[in-house]
Amino acid sequence: MNTPLLQAEILRKTYGPLVAVEGISLELHPGDIFGFIGPNGAGKTTTIKMLATLLQPTSGTATIDGIDLIRYPREVRPLIGYMPDAFGVYDDVKVWEYLDFFAAAYRQSRDERTATVDRVLELTDLTEKRDAFVQGLSRGMQQRLCLAKCLVHDPKVLLLDEPASGLDPRARIVIKELITRLGQMGKTIIVSSHILPELSDFCNRIGIMERSHLLISGDVETIIRQLQPTRQLLITPLKGVGASGPLREDLEAMPQVEKATVENGDDGTVRVAFTGGLSEQAALLRTLIERGHALCSFTESAMDLEDVFLRVTTGRVN
Amino acid sequence: MNTGNSTLLRALFQDNPMALEGTRVWRRFLRTGGETGRAVNVVVIGLFSILYLWLLGTILHYGEDWSGGLLYLEAILLTLAVPASMYAAVSGERERLTWDSLLMTRLSPGQIVIGKLLWRVAFIGGILLLFLPLLLLCHFMPGHARPDSTGYVVRDADYTLAQMGYAQALLFSWALALASFCLWVSTKTKRSITTLAVATVSLLSFLVLVPMLTALFGGKCELLARDHDYSTSYSYQARLESGYAPLAVLSTGLIHLNPFYQLYSLSYEDDLFSTSSLKQDAWRIWGLNDVMPLIYFGASGLFLLGAWRTLQTLEAPRRTLG
Ligand SMILES: Nc1ncnc2c1ncn2[C@@H]1O[C@H](COP(=O)(O)OP(=O)(O)O)[C@@H](O)[C@H]1O
Ligand SMILES: [Mg+2]
């Protein structure tokens, strides 16, 4: 694969005896949306601040677009759009003035600024609020405005620290859609949350952090495969519990089936631990049909992020 | 001037995005807290206008020369208003969680420092401009012959125009130094309340404590010396012999930095440092009366440099990794 846009190597941050972040390594490519999950106090904000060049790591290195962000913070900052977990907005300014201010702070000319403000307002769906005063916006809109502010200089990397915290479900969905769209635009995004379902839909990569350790990280499918080396198939016979016995016996005799068990319940579903790939899975189905089993359902029970999260953090959470 | 310089000046002054802060403050002043806030503003502005017009009328009608009092009033107003407008300049942004966003942009530390200063300088200028008509009237009105019950009275104005101009430069430079000092402290502290405390304590010790200590221990400071017999006993030589010299020089020196003392010595025809007795004193090396504004401007420069340096170190990497 091509060179990563964001790369961190054993980033570490300590406050005296307290280790806030213990040796984090990361590699992200354009278009990656990295979900950074962990309970409060895990070290997510500390990590993000280090990547944003606002906090000096105790040790370790990190680069963005090949530039060492510890040595050249001023060169790296224009590449980053950083949304802090707790942020303030200036009051007594209008939405467009607020964005215009930041565009000017990124040294854009007057004409460029007009176009920029229109663009980010459009992107964050705030065009109607153009002339509203910032302090009059709802929490969700302020959050979007903060995101809009991060976009005025068209950064390559977005560091979003809990962008959906404190929002109602609807506003949360709006923010999620926005982040998904930004990912499609090719931006590299790190988005943190202490609530897993917030991130499960749109991240292609995740990292789970707990007590200053990054327990696991990588792309979602790889992680699931790692944690669940066998695929779980759920096969339901048409005739219910009565037919599940023979079905189970047949299945156990087949290649690549490690184990077949009848699930609890009255529909007689058989759970199969299967080591084969997709084509073997298709062959299995064909064989079953040929042998005369009447099946009404044949599905893979995919482990979702929630299961991953529980599996990874079990025993470490108090 | 080459283009490099002029773009720098543009970025600092003309096109400095930080100027938006002035707009914000002005708006807040105009619409503080909705309807009631507006009512309060109307009342305050109304009272001020009445006071102002009354002053104007009295000066015009009676030909009173109140310029001395007005200058003191100006000095007090600036000394209170400037720290009040500046103490939250940077620490306030930290508290309101807007500072990180600002640091992430391509604003240079210089732009931030100058931007923070711009509207405050306009504010200082506004106060000075407000007082200017009153002062000029004071100067010109009493100079005219004016009939009263005892016949014609002709009085000279308390200050010459040159002294008046000097006083304006003094007040402006003092206010600028104060603003720069508060800005510098503000870049150093995490909380605005700390900035306010540091500014208040520094001001109080500079304006009140030093003169008090001077009076007590330097004892023979000029203030006393000029009002009493200063012909021999307080001469530098006498102090030197009594072992007072360093303290005396220091305290008299420090008291000269006090803008109120500067205003006080304005009204004496003989400048303190040109009085015959003091001319012989070595401590006239402190005789910086005439260049006091320059000293304040110099101090402003140093404070601003300090603020700029602090912001630079906030920006720069503090550690090089191998
Ligand atoms: N400035 C600081 N001084 C001391 N400890 C800190 C500081 N900032 C964060 N920490 C500690 O570092 C740990 C990680 O915090 P943080 O990164 O904010 O976690 P998260 O964002 O995942 O909730 C916490 O235990 C926190 O108390
Ligand atoms: Mg956090």
XYZ file of C-alpha atoms and ligand atoms in Angstrom:
668
model
C 0.000 0.000 0.000
C 1.085 3.612 -0.417
C 2.663 5.553 2.426
C 0.406 6.381 5.332
C -0.814 9.947 5.786
C -0.693 9.770 9.535
C 1.789 7.674 11.375
C 2.448 7.442 15.087
C 5.088 5.309 16.722
C 4.957 4.415 20.380
C 3.619 7.776 21.441
C 3.717 8.019 25.172
C 2.632 10.667 27.626
C 3.165 10.707 31.344
C 2.197 13.201 33.983
C 4.659 12.498 36.776
C 4.016 8.939 37.861
C 0.713 8.817 35.982
C 0.852 7.263 32.534
C -1.847 8.918 30.458
C -0.969 7.217 27.177
C 1.223 4.156 26.906
C 3.068 3.638 23.642
C 0.466 4.082 20.948
C 1.244 3.223 17.340
C -1.032 4.032 14.447
C -1.027 4.146 10.668
C -3.803 5.796 8.732
C -4.300 6.318 5.010
C -6.395 8.868 3.108
C -10.062 8.055 3.460
C -9.596 6.096 6.660
C -12.056 6.813 9.420
C -10.499 5.644 12.629
C -12.890 5.124 15.519
C -11.134 5.677 18.790
C -13.122 4.019 21.509
C -12.556 3.891 25.217
C -14.099 4.838 28.519
C -13.543 8.257 30.077
C -9.983 8.714 31.263
C -8.598 6.100 28.875
C -6.259 8.602 27.243
C -8.102 9.421 24.011
C -7.987 13.187 24.435
C -4.329 13.070 25.416
C -3.504 11.063 22.287
C -5.486 13.361 20.024
C -3.902 16.464 21.541
C -0.457 15.011 20.937
C -1.379 14.363 17.311
C -2.732 17.910 17.087
C 0.717 19.198 18.196
C -0.850 20.881 21.209
C 0.700 18.513 23.696
C 4.307 17.437 23.784
C 4.682 13.633 23.921
C 6.989 12.291 26.598
C 8.462 9.991 23.971
C 7.685 8.554 20.587
C 7.331 10.042 17.147
C 4.528 10.954 14.814
C 4.295 12.297 11.294
C 1.514 13.722 9.201
C 2.044 13.706 5.470
C 5.654 12.858 6.164
C 6.281 15.872 8.396
C 7.492 15.251 11.914
C 4.839 16.914 14.001
C 6.972 17.173 17.100
C 9.750 19.057 15.362
C 7.661 21.092 12.960
C 4.347 21.757 14.673
C 3.773 25.016 12.793
C 4.189 23.321 9.440
C 1.891 20.471 10.395
C -0.947 22.475 11.918
C -2.363 23.716 8.615
C -2.823 20.073 7.601
C -4.977 19.365 10.625
C -8.548 20.221 11.481
C -8.836 19.777 15.210
C -12.105 19.731 17.103
C -11.449 19.685 20.863
C -13.713 17.669 23.161
C -14.560 20.811 25.055
C -14.565 23.870 22.860
C -15.768 27.419 23.064
C -17.045 29.686 20.355
C -16.748 33.447 20.309
C -19.993 35.114 21.176
C -21.306 38.326 19.653
C -20.223 37.238 16.196
C -22.344 35.999 13.362
C -21.870 32.513 11.974
C -20.316 33.763 8.735
C -18.054 36.204 10.577
C -16.846 33.413 12.820
C -15.907 31.264 9.831
C -14.494 34.255 7.980
C -12.272 34.947 10.978
C -10.783 31.471 10.851
C -10.389 31.598 7.087
C -8.513 34.874 7.519
C -6.440 33.290 10.266
C -5.409 30.737 7.654
C -4.285 33.655 5.482
C -6.962 33.447 2.842
C -7.694 36.525 0.793
C -11.055 38.257 0.968
C -12.359 36.564 -2.173
C -11.133 33.148 -1.161
C -12.821 33.623 2.182
C -16.233 34.302 0.707
C -16.035 31.076 -1.264
C -14.699 29.171 1.735
C -17.462 30.328 4.048
C -20.102 29.328 1.505
C -18.478 25.960 1.007
C -18.226 24.962 4.660
C -21.683 26.327 5.474
C -23.082 24.183 2.698
C -21.120 21.155 3.827
C -22.267 21.401 7.424
C -25.801 22.356 6.443
C -25.672 25.694 8.225
C -26.329 27.947 5.240
C -29.622 29.138 6.731
C -27.853 30.208 9.904
C -25.329 32.340 8.062
C -26.407 35.590 9.680
C -27.407 34.177 13.051
C -25.388 34.982 16.140
C -23.217 32.129 17.301
C -24.418 32.182 20.905
C -27.997 31.696 19.706
C -27.265 28.356 18.029
C -28.292 25.060 19.579
C -25.601 22.783 20.972
C -25.803 20.559 17.903
C -25.416 23.512 15.554
C -22.494 24.878 17.549
C -20.884 21.476 17.241
C -21.402 21.590 13.490
C -20.087 25.145 13.415
C -16.963 23.982 15.216
C -16.592 21.262 12.623
C -17.143 23.842 9.878
C -14.371 25.926 11.423
C -12.059 22.889 11.219
C -12.762 22.645 7.498
C -12.072 26.197 6.330
C -8.502 25.374 5.331
C -9.437 22.061 3.735
C -7.205 19.965 6.010
C -6.048 16.485 5.107
C -6.484 15.153 8.605
C -9.417 15.666 10.939
C -8.993 15.017 14.637
C -12.452 14.982 16.166
C -12.566 14.492 19.901
C -15.997 13.282 20.959
C -17.799 15.299 18.288
C -21.157 13.789 19.145
C -21.040 14.085 22.904
C -23.911 15.890 24.532
C -26.079 15.784 21.438
C -29.618 14.495 21.071
C -30.051 11.427 18.838
C -31.099 13.431 15.792
C -28.180 15.841 15.994
C -25.933 12.851 16.500
C -27.133 11.295 13.272
C -26.477 14.551 11.423
C -22.910 14.666 12.720
C -22.367 11.006 11.784
C -23.567 11.610 8.248
C -21.292 14.585 8.000
C -18.269 12.593 9.133
C -19.105 9.805 6.700
C -19.257 12.359 3.883
C -15.897 13.812 4.911
C -14.393 10.335 4.824
C -15.742 9.869 1.313
C -14.049 13.129 0.370
C -10.750 11.398 1.147
C -9.946 12.980 4.466
C -8.192 10.954 7.117
C -10.318 11.120 10.202
C -9.781 10.154 13.800
C -12.987 10.321 15.758
C -13.137 9.415 19.411
C -16.023 8.392 21.582
C -16.676 6.659 24.834
C -19.887 5.275 23.396
C -19.308 2.468 20.956
C -22.528 2.530 18.916
C -21.746 6.106 17.970
C -18.868 4.910 15.863
C -19.814 1.433 14.759
C -21.551 2.416 11.528
C -19.069 4.532 9.705
C -15.548 3.636 10.828
C -13.442 1.353 8.710
C -10.764 1.166 11.346
C -11.016 1.148 15.089
C -8.809 1.284 18.109
C -9.965 0.315 21.547
C -8.271 2.081 24.366
C -8.451 1.418 28.044
C -6.385 2.689 30.943
C -3.814 4.333 28.695
C -3.309 1.200 26.562
C -4.433 0.739 23.009
C -5.719 -2.792 23.407
C -6.372 -3.471 19.780
C -6.407 -1.535 16.549
C -6.775 -2.193 12.870
C -9.476 -2.466 10.292
C -12.789 -3.681 11.520
C -12.926 -6.907 9.483
C -9.410 -7.985 10.393
C -10.095 -7.458 14.045
C -13.274 -9.470 13.869
C -11.483 -12.264 12.054
C -8.724 -12.219 14.646
C -11.130 -12.469 17.498
C -13.342 -14.959 15.745
C -11.213 -17.287 13.609
C -14.224 -19.389 12.644
C -17.313 -18.085 10.923
C -20.568 -18.677 12.691
C -23.359 -19.951 10.445
C -26.958 -20.145 11.563
C -29.011 -22.725 9.655
C -32.701 -23.102 10.320
C -34.613 -26.177 9.035
C -38.111 -25.593 7.712
C -39.653 -28.191 9.986
C -38.274 -26.762 13.209
C -36.810 -28.631 16.162
C -37.818 -32.029 14.793
C -35.489 -31.697 11.808
C -32.523 -30.221 13.611
C -31.088 -33.524 14.878
C -30.389 -35.058 11.443
C -29.255 -31.708 10.118
C -26.727 -31.383 12.924
C -25.380 -34.897 12.332
C -24.987 -34.273 8.610
C -23.203 -31.019 9.256
C -20.749 -32.481 11.742
C -19.617 -34.964 9.121
C -18.787 -32.261 6.577
C -15.299 -30.862 5.969
C -14.372 -27.530 7.550
C -17.182 -27.768 10.053
C -15.606 -27.671 13.468
C -18.687 -27.934 15.519
C -22.450 -27.896 15.118
C -24.824 -27.262 17.995
C -28.570 -26.880 18.217
C -29.492 -23.481 19.525
C -32.020 -23.018 22.258
C -35.447 -22.072 20.986
C -38.225 -23.792 19.069
C -37.192 -23.076 15.486
C -34.414 -25.675 15.674
C -31.615 -23.435 14.430
C -28.213 -25.092 14.254
C -25.099 -22.998 14.938
C -22.101 -24.077 12.897
C -18.487 -23.126 13.513
C -17.112 -23.041 9.973
C -13.496 -22.524 8.964
C -14.054 -22.234 5.232
C -14.367 -19.122 3.122
C -17.314 -17.830 1.135
C -17.084 -20.352 -1.724
C -16.862 -23.258 0.717
C -19.877 -21.776 2.438
C -21.803 -21.815 -0.854
C -20.715 -25.426 -1.448
C -21.956 -26.357 1.991
C -25.374 -24.931 1.263
C -25.555 -26.722 -2.068
C -24.649 -30.060 -0.443
C -27.269 -29.607 2.245
C -29.970 -28.931 -0.356
C -28.851 -31.878 -2.467
C -29.159 -34.139 0.555
C -32.763 -33.105 0.856
C -32.709 -30.759 3.830
C -35.486 -28.220 3.632
C -33.999 -24.990 4.915
C -35.782 -21.745 5.494
C -32.754 -19.733 6.589
C -28.994 -19.884 6.075
C -27.124 -16.886 7.459
C -23.793 -15.912 8.843
C -23.887 -14.546 12.340
C -21.377 -11.759 12.095
C -19.693 -10.593 15.193
C -20.289 -6.886 15.469
C -18.213 -4.183 17.068
C -20.149 -4.491 20.243
C -19.070 -8.123 20.638
C -15.512 -7.141 19.801
C -15.561 -4.435 22.389
C -16.927 -6.746 25.062
C -14.474 -9.483 24.179
C -11.463 -7.142 24.177
C -12.261 -5.303 27.343
C -13.624 -8.185 29.411
C -11.716 -8.673 32.602
C -10.058 -5.319 32.393
C -13.083 -3.248 33.187
C -13.792 -2.994 36.884
C 9.641 50.333 2.192
C 10.055 46.955 0.571
C 7.153 44.613 -0.049
C 8.194 42.182 2.660
C 7.837 44.859 5.276
C 4.579 46.165 3.956
C 2.963 42.712 3.891
C 4.125 42.229 7.448
C 2.582 45.542 8.458
C -0.601 44.644 6.621
C -0.829 41.317 8.399
C -0.247 42.986 11.749
C -2.406 46.069 11.473
C -4.607 46.463 8.451
C -5.682 42.883 7.787
C -5.259 41.417 11.228
C -8.137 38.952 11.744
C -7.904 39.523 15.486
C -9.491 42.934 14.937
C -12.806 41.070 15.014
C -12.480 41.119 18.784
C -13.029 44.880 18.775
C -16.279 44.424 16.878
C -17.403 41.826 19.386
C -16.690 44.022 22.383
C -18.429 46.953 20.766
C -21.503 44.814 20.041
C -21.552 43.476 23.561
C -21.374 47.016 24.867
C -24.302 48.038 22.676
C -26.542 45.122 23.465
C -25.578 43.876 26.906
C -28.161 41.373 28.076
C -31.094 42.324 25.883
C -33.718 44.875 26.896
C -32.647 45.552 30.480
C -29.032 45.752 29.407
C -29.976 48.289 26.784
C -31.854 50.309 29.390
C -28.805 50.245 31.655
C -26.672 51.426 28.754
C -29.046 54.278 28.016
C -28.987 55.376 31.656
C -25.195 55.154 31.913
C -24.585 56.944 28.641
C -27.224 59.522 29.612
C -25.558 60.230 32.937
C -22.197 60.533 31.288
C -23.544 62.933 28.706
C -25.137 65.090 31.395
C -21.902 65.185 33.379
C -19.963 65.993 30.236
C -22.294 68.750 29.156
C -22.299 70.178 32.660
C -18.499 70.296 32.652
C -18.530 71.878 29.236
C -21.121 74.446 30.261
C -19.397 75.350 33.498
C -16.052 75.837 31.841
C -17.619 77.945 29.126
C -19.709 80.012 31.473
C -17.359 80.684 34.332
C -14.098 80.356 32.492
C -12.835 77.971 35.125
C -9.562 76.242 34.453
C -10.139 72.691 35.577
C -7.509 71.162 33.403
C -5.482 69.900 36.376
C -8.449 68.007 37.778
C -9.454 66.760 34.343
C -6.004 65.358 33.696
C -6.082 63.500 36.993
C -9.554 62.234 36.192
C -8.307 60.998 32.839
C -5.354 59.288 34.465
C -7.589 57.560 37.022
C -10.059 56.498 34.356
C -7.336 55.018 32.169
C -5.595 53.332 35.074
C -8.830 51.567 35.984
C -10.266 50.926 32.537
C -7.198 49.606 30.745
C -6.508 46.629 33.043
C -10.242 45.929 33.149
C -10.309 45.680 29.372
C -7.108 43.676 29.082
C -6.876 41.208 31.938
C -8.762 38.428 30.137
C -7.031 38.955 26.791
C -5.265 35.600 26.552
C -6.094 33.804 29.790
C -9.763 34.457 29.012
C -9.412 32.599 25.732
C -7.883 29.720 27.623
C -10.798 29.711 30.041
C -13.415 29.942 27.340
C -11.701 27.080 25.493
C -11.083 29.050 22.322
C -7.320 29.261 22.658
C -6.436 25.861 21.172
C -8.395 26.621 18.018
C -6.533 29.895 17.697
C -3.146 28.211 18.111
C -3.980 25.710 15.391
C -4.396 28.450 12.797
C -1.637 30.212 10.914
C -1.967 33.359 12.997
C 1.491 34.405 14.096
C 2.228 35.302 17.711
C 2.845 38.846 16.490
C -0.594 39.046 14.937
C -2.186 37.817 18.136
C -0.300 40.312 20.306
C -0.948 43.288 18.037
C -4.526 42.177 17.381
C -5.233 42.042 21.083
C -3.801 45.534 21.440
C -5.497 47.222 18.488
C -8.981 47.914 19.776
C -7.686 48.683 23.244
C -5.471 51.380 21.779
C -8.513 52.739 19.967
C -10.343 52.692 23.284
C -7.542 54.627 24.999
C -7.495 57.089 22.124
C -11.262 57.487 22.449
C -11.003 58.433 26.114
C -8.255 60.950 25.347
C -10.287 62.445 22.492
C -13.313 62.751 24.742
C -11.374 64.884 27.187
C -9.595 66.961 24.587
C -12.359 69.553 23.957
C -12.733 70.115 27.684
C -9.022 70.607 28.151
C -8.756 72.980 25.216
C -11.657 75.027 26.500
C -10.005 75.173 29.899
C -6.915 76.444 28.243
C -8.463 79.122 26.088
C -11.377 80.365 28.172
C -9.571 81.583 31.306
C -7.103 83.343 29.134
C -9.809 85.795 28.118
C -10.626 88.878 30.051
C -13.927 88.283 31.721
C -15.995 90.748 33.755
C -16.985 89.732 37.263
C -18.152 91.576 40.346
C -14.739 93.039 41.031
C -14.128 94.184 37.523
C -11.974 92.579 34.885
C -9.985 89.559 35.741
C -7.293 88.314 33.502
C -5.834 84.937 34.299
C -3.312 82.775 32.638
C -4.203 79.213 31.887
C -2.728 76.704 34.322
C -0.904 74.865 31.560
C 0.745 75.975 28.393
C -0.318 74.201 25.222
C 3.011 72.433 25.199
C 2.435 71.123 28.698
C -1.032 70.028 27.694
C 0.367 68.153 24.719
C 3.006 66.613 26.909
C 0.308 65.491 29.346
C -1.586 63.801 26.515
C 1.514 61.956 25.388
C 2.165 61.000 28.987
C -1.331 59.617 29.516
C -1.374 57.747 26.233
C 2.012 56.157 26.800
C 1.108 55.277 30.388
C -2.109 53.588 29.268
C -0.263 51.726 26.530
C 2.372 50.503 28.978
C -0.381 49.365 31.318
C -2.192 47.548 28.515
C 1.003 45.849 27.387
C 1.841 44.827 30.916
C -1.583 43.241 31.410
C -1.332 41.485 28.048
C 2.040 40.067 28.995
C 0.762 38.826 32.350
C -2.270 37.412 30.584
C -0.137 35.288 28.286
C 1.633 33.852 31.310
C -1.357 32.826 33.395
C -3.945 30.096 33.060
C -6.754 32.009 34.699
C -7.967 35.559 34.182
C -8.502 36.054 37.885
C -4.763 35.494 38.367
C -4.003 38.110 35.722
C -6.344 40.538 37.448
C -4.764 39.861 40.826
C -1.218 40.261 39.511
C -2.141 43.474 37.660
C -3.890 44.937 40.707
C -1.098 44.095 43.116
C 1.560 45.436 40.729
C -0.358 48.633 40.132
C -1.046 49.177 43.801
C 2.561 48.650 44.765
C 3.769 50.810 41.916
C 1.348 53.664 42.461
C 0.755 53.542 46.218
C 3.256 51.383 48.019
C 6.408 52.776 46.433
C 5.537 56.398 47.165
C 4.601 55.414 50.707
C 7.843 53.574 51.257
C 9.680 56.435 49.659
C 8.063 58.851 52.016
C 8.774 56.623 54.984
C 12.245 55.334 54.316
C 13.753 57.353 51.563
C 12.029 59.849 53.730
C 13.397 62.789 52.014
C 11.836 62.245 48.672
C 11.444 65.155 46.391
C 7.780 65.551 47.147
C 8.732 66.470 50.660
C 11.903 68.183 49.661
C 10.211 70.702 47.455
C 7.558 71.583 49.994
C 10.021 72.021 52.785
C 13.396 73.433 53.123
C 15.455 71.646 50.590
C 18.317 73.982 50.375
C 20.820 71.967 52.295
C 19.594 69.120 54.386
C 18.179 67.072 51.552
C 20.903 67.555 49.085
C 22.413 64.537 47.511
C 25.668 65.219 49.199
C 24.011 65.195 52.592
C 22.298 61.935 51.819
C 25.429 60.419 50.500
C 27.156 61.254 53.699
C 24.351 59.901 55.784
C 24.443 56.650 53.862
C 21.013 57.313 52.418
C 22.139 57.687 48.883
C 21.215 54.419 47.204
C 17.806 54.287 48.802
C 17.157 57.910 48.054
C 18.200 57.628 44.473
C 16.154 54.484 44.007
C 13.053 55.801 45.661
C 13.112 59.173 44.031
C 13.781 57.451 40.780
C 10.859 55.110 41.155
C 8.498 57.844 42.152
C 9.286 59.648 38.943
C 7.824 56.739 37.028
C 4.483 57.415 38.677
C 2.210 59.126 36.141
C 0.284 60.954 38.845
C 3.471 62.415 40.154
C 4.339 63.414 36.613
C 1.027 65.219 36.279
C 1.622 66.838 39.637
C 4.980 68.198 38.620
C 3.503 69.550 35.384
C 1.791 72.398 37.147
C 5.053 73.792 38.496
C 6.631 76.283 36.240
C 10.012 75.189 37.375
C 10.469 71.624 36.535
C 11.588 69.660 39.525
C 14.858 68.878 37.941
C 15.656 72.334 36.917
C 15.230 73.872 40.350
C 18.464 75.340 41.431
C 19.044 73.109 44.382
C 18.201 69.929 42.592
C 20.397 70.815 39.715
C 23.313 70.255 41.957
C 22.053 66.900 43.016
C 23.357 63.836 41.379
C 19.901 62.343 41.438
C 18.870 64.523 38.623
C 20.147 61.690 36.496
C 16.638 60.537 37.098
C 15.526 63.796 35.638
C 13.669 62.080 32.892
C 10.557 64.191 33.183
C 10.674 65.422 29.660
C 11.107 61.994 28.158
C 8.723 60.141 30.413
C 6.417 59.174 27.528
C 9.434 57.643 25.825
C 10.122 55.581 28.900
C 6.523 54.375 28.991
C 6.656 53.574 25.285
C 9.902 51.708 25.881
C 8.315 49.752 28.707
C 5.344 48.948 26.441
C 7.755 47.624 23.872
C 9.425 45.393 26.424
C 6.133 44.030 27.730
C 4.874 43.353 24.212
C 8.117 41.626 23.411
C 7.618 39.517 26.530
C 4.091 38.622 25.448
C 5.330 37.764 21.965
C 8.099 35.579 23.366
C 5.683 33.718 25.600
C 3.401 32.983 22.677
C 6.394 31.881 20.627
C 7.467 29.356 23.221
C 3.889 28.089 23.365
C 4.119 27.494 19.657
C 7.604 26.174 19.296
C 8.619 22.577 19.931
C 10.080 22.242 23.377
C 11.961 19.044 22.745
C 13.891 17.640 19.857
C 13.617 13.969 19.282
C 16.462 11.986 17.808
N -2.859 17.835 32.434
C -2.979 16.637 33.051
N -2.323 16.424 34.215
C -2.418 15.235 34.835
N -3.135 14.201 34.397
C -3.808 14.341 33.247
C -3.778 15.571 32.510
N -4.547 15.432 31.401
C -5.045 14.179 31.449
N -4.618 13.518 32.541
C -4.928 12.136 32.911
O -4.663 11.329 31.798
C -5.614 10.294 31.687
C -6.210 10.308 30.296
O -7.054 11.407 30.151
P -7.801 11.767 28.787
O -6.828 11.682 27.683
O -8.510 13.048 28.976
O -8.864 10.581 28.664
P -10.129 10.450 27.696
O -10.102 11.556 26.716
O -9.995 9.115 27.091
O -11.340 10.526 28.566
C -6.631 10.525 32.780
O -6.348 9.643 33.834
C -6.400 11.930 33.198
O -6.694 12.091 34.559
Mg -11.644 12.996 26.367
